[in-house]
């Protein structure tokens, strides 16, 4: 039975372990975002070298959400928010999850087995945001808390945003290693012989 | 009266912006019906959010998705049309106008394929295919911004004397490989035959076909229905988190071929970005669909 959780960041490991695949959540507090591959490489490298990031992500959330931030009268105003596909960051996510004390990661499309193992080990969950959900997700924006690595283009920066009731998004990989994506892929592969058999029969009937 | 570069420039900009801020009417209708039929609770809720998101964007002039993709256009020129000034450069200029003026501003998505440097413009951007329409005095332009969510999973493979079964199996393999990754439910375009470049062009044209437009070839119509049913039986569902509707349509076209038969599969995500305009010889601009 799917539950709706209204979460406030930062989160305890216990709270995240309570989330189950298929649950939905909204988020309030600080979330850090980036869709830059250079950003991910730099984060993973910092973890490997034992260097601190410019923002403390302990107990926090790091999402593959893209943003545009406009400078207005010296104030940074985030104009919108929308997810990107997470799997292209597979190579760096295990280090990022293990090294930074994260409780939530997310974007859309999921992460690979090595990342799922890191999530389970560390008590971190993956959230699926609505792709093409820019108008809905952007309603949660309250402001920019910090922006680092500003030499990158807007969506590649390490940006921490204040949000209120961001979502709802779906818990697609939970902190116990259950992954909607793995389940669905395995189920689809399992269904393929039957699907191909039906196709054959439908072809013969025409 | 010739068609001016200024008109081409303005239509290029307008089609792109419209495609980013409103999903096509036919797609809105298909998603609405899929939502009503959906049996999975999470997928039903996801559909509700999709429709709300699309409606909000259209109502308030917002972007639907932040990945505005790279600009692709299909331009078909009537053979009785005359131009006053450049066409290709007018399209480049139109995109620069759009990038400079659109509100909210868009992200830089045009990427150098080797250095990964990003911009709003680049070599061969926009990607344009040109064709002719015999004896027509108008130009048809279709704009379809192409983003990574689906672009990454498209595929082409060359077969030798394939059967219908071989082609259908290949299409399903491509969709299975894409799995939950593209923003489902998707539209699937399939191009069969011709040559390598022709098959991919056919797939692209097919994926942009308006919903419900009849497929007159019974062989292709049968394949389209069978493949649509098969893809939806896979169960990936809305946003790939499970459900009854993984695809909104499968559209297929073919060209006569040699013994080698390329098969290309093109995908569009649920927002199914495509706009089209007809520029008449007298300068009038008519929106064909949006």
CSV table of N, CA, C and O in Angstrom, one decimal, chain B residues 171 187-191 202-208 249-253 264-268:
chain,number,residue,atom,x,y,z
B,171,UNK,N,12.2,-4.2,-32.8
B,171,UNK,CA,11.6,-3.0,-32.2
B,171,UNK,C,11.4,-3.2,-30.7
B,171,UNK,O,11.7,-2.4,-29.8
B,187,UNK,N,6.0,7.7,-27.8
B,187,UNK,CA,5.5,7.4,-29.1
B,187,UNK,C,6.7,6.8,-29.8
B,187,UNK,O,7.9,7.2,-29.7
B,188,UNK,N,6.5,5.7,-30.5
B,188,UNK,CA,7.5,4.9,-31.2
B,188,UNK,C,7.4,5.1,-32.7
B,188,UNK,O,6.3,4.8,-33.3
B,189,UNK,N,8.4,5.6,-33.3
B,189,UNK,CA,8.4,5.7,-34.8
B,189,UNK,C,9.4,4.6,-35.4
B,189,UNK,O,10.5,4.5,-34.9
B,190,UNK,N,9.0,3.9,-36.4
B,190,UNK,CA,9.8,2.9,-37.0
B,190,UNK,C,10.0,3.1,-38.5
B,190,UNK,O,9.0,3.4,-39.2
B,191,UNK,N,11.2,3.1,-38.9
B,191,UNK,CA,11.5,3.3,-40.4
B,191,UNK,C,12.1,2.0,-40.9
B,191,UNK,O,13.1,1.5,-40.3
B,202,UNK,N,12.8,8.1,-42.1
B,202,UNK,CA,11.4,7.6,-42.0
B,202,UNK,C,11.0,7.4,-40.6
B,202,UNK,O,9.8,7.7,-40.3
B,203,UNK,N,11.9,6.9,-39.7
B,203,UNK,CA,11.5,6.7,-38.3
B,203,UNK,C,11.1,8.1,-37.7
B,203,UNK,O,10.2,8.2,-36.9
B,204,UNK,N,12.0,9.1,-38.0
B,204,UNK,CA,11.7,10.4,-37.4
B,204,UNK,C,10.4,11.0,-37.9
B,204,UNK,O,9.6,11.5,-37.1
B,205,UNK,N,10.1,10.9,-39.2
B,205,UNK,CA,8.9,11.4,-39.8
B,205,UNK,C,7.7,10.6,-39.2
B,205,UNK,O,6.7,11.2,-38.9
B,206,UNK,N,7.9,9.3,-39.0
B,206,UNK,CA,6.8,8.5,-38.4
B,206,UNK,C,6.5,8.9,-37.0
B,206,UNK,O,5.3,8.9,-36.6
B,207,UNK,N,7.5,9.2,-36.2
B,207,UNK,CA,7.3,9.5,-34.8
B,207,UNK,C,6.5,10.8,-34.6
B,207,UNK,O,5.8,11.0,-33.6
B,208,UNK,N,6.6,11.6,-35.7
B,208,UNK,CA,5.9,12.9,-35.6
B,208,UNK,C,4.5,12.9,-36.2
B,208,UNK,O,3.8,13.9,-36.2
B,249,UNK,N,1.6,5.3,-29.0
B,249,UNK,CA,1.4,4.9,-30.4
B,249,UNK,C,2.6,4.3,-31.0
B,249,UNK,O,3.7,4.6,-30.5
B,250,UNK,N,2.5,3.4,-31.9
B,250,UNK,CA,3.6,3.0,-32.8
B,250,UNK,C,3.3,3.4,-34.2
B,250,UNK,O,2.2,3.0,-34.7
B,251,UNK,N,4.1,4.1,-34.8
B,251,UNK,CA,3.9,4.6,-36.2
B,251,UNK,C,5.0,4.1,-37.1
B,251,UNK,O,6.2,4.3,-36.8
B,252,UNK,N,4.6,3.4,-38.2
B,252,UNK,CA,5.7,2.8,-39.0
B,252,UNK,C,5.6,3.3,-40.5
B,252,UNK,O,4.4,3.5,-41.0
B,253,UNK,N,6.7,3.4,-41.1
B,253,UNK,CA,6.7,3.7,-42.5
B,253,UNK,C,7.9,2.9,-43.1
B,253,UNK,O,8.8,2.4,-42.4
B,264,UNK,N,15.1,1.4,-38.3
B,264,UNK,CA,15.4,2.5,-37.3
B,264,UNK,C,14.2,2.7,-36.4
B,264,UNK,O,13.1,2.6,-36.8
B,265,UNK,N,14.5,2.9,-35.1
B,265,UNK,CA,13.5,3.1,-34.1
B,265,UNK,C,13.7,4.5,-33.5
B,265,UNK,O,14.8,4.8,-32.9
B,266,UNK,N,12.7,5.4,-33.6
B,266,UNK,CA,12.8,6.7,-33.0
B,266,UNK,C,11.8,6.9,-31.9
B,266,UNK,O,10.7,6.3,-32.0
B,267,UNK,N,12.1,7.6,-30.9
B,267,UNK,CA,11.2,7.7,-29.7
B,267,UNK,C,10.9,9.2,-29.4
B,267,UNK,O,11.7,10.0,-29.5
B,268,UNK,N,9.7,9.4,-29.0
B,268,UNK,CA,9.3,10.7,-28.4
B,268,UNK,C,8.7,10.5,-27.0
B,268,UNK,O,7.9,9.5,-26.8
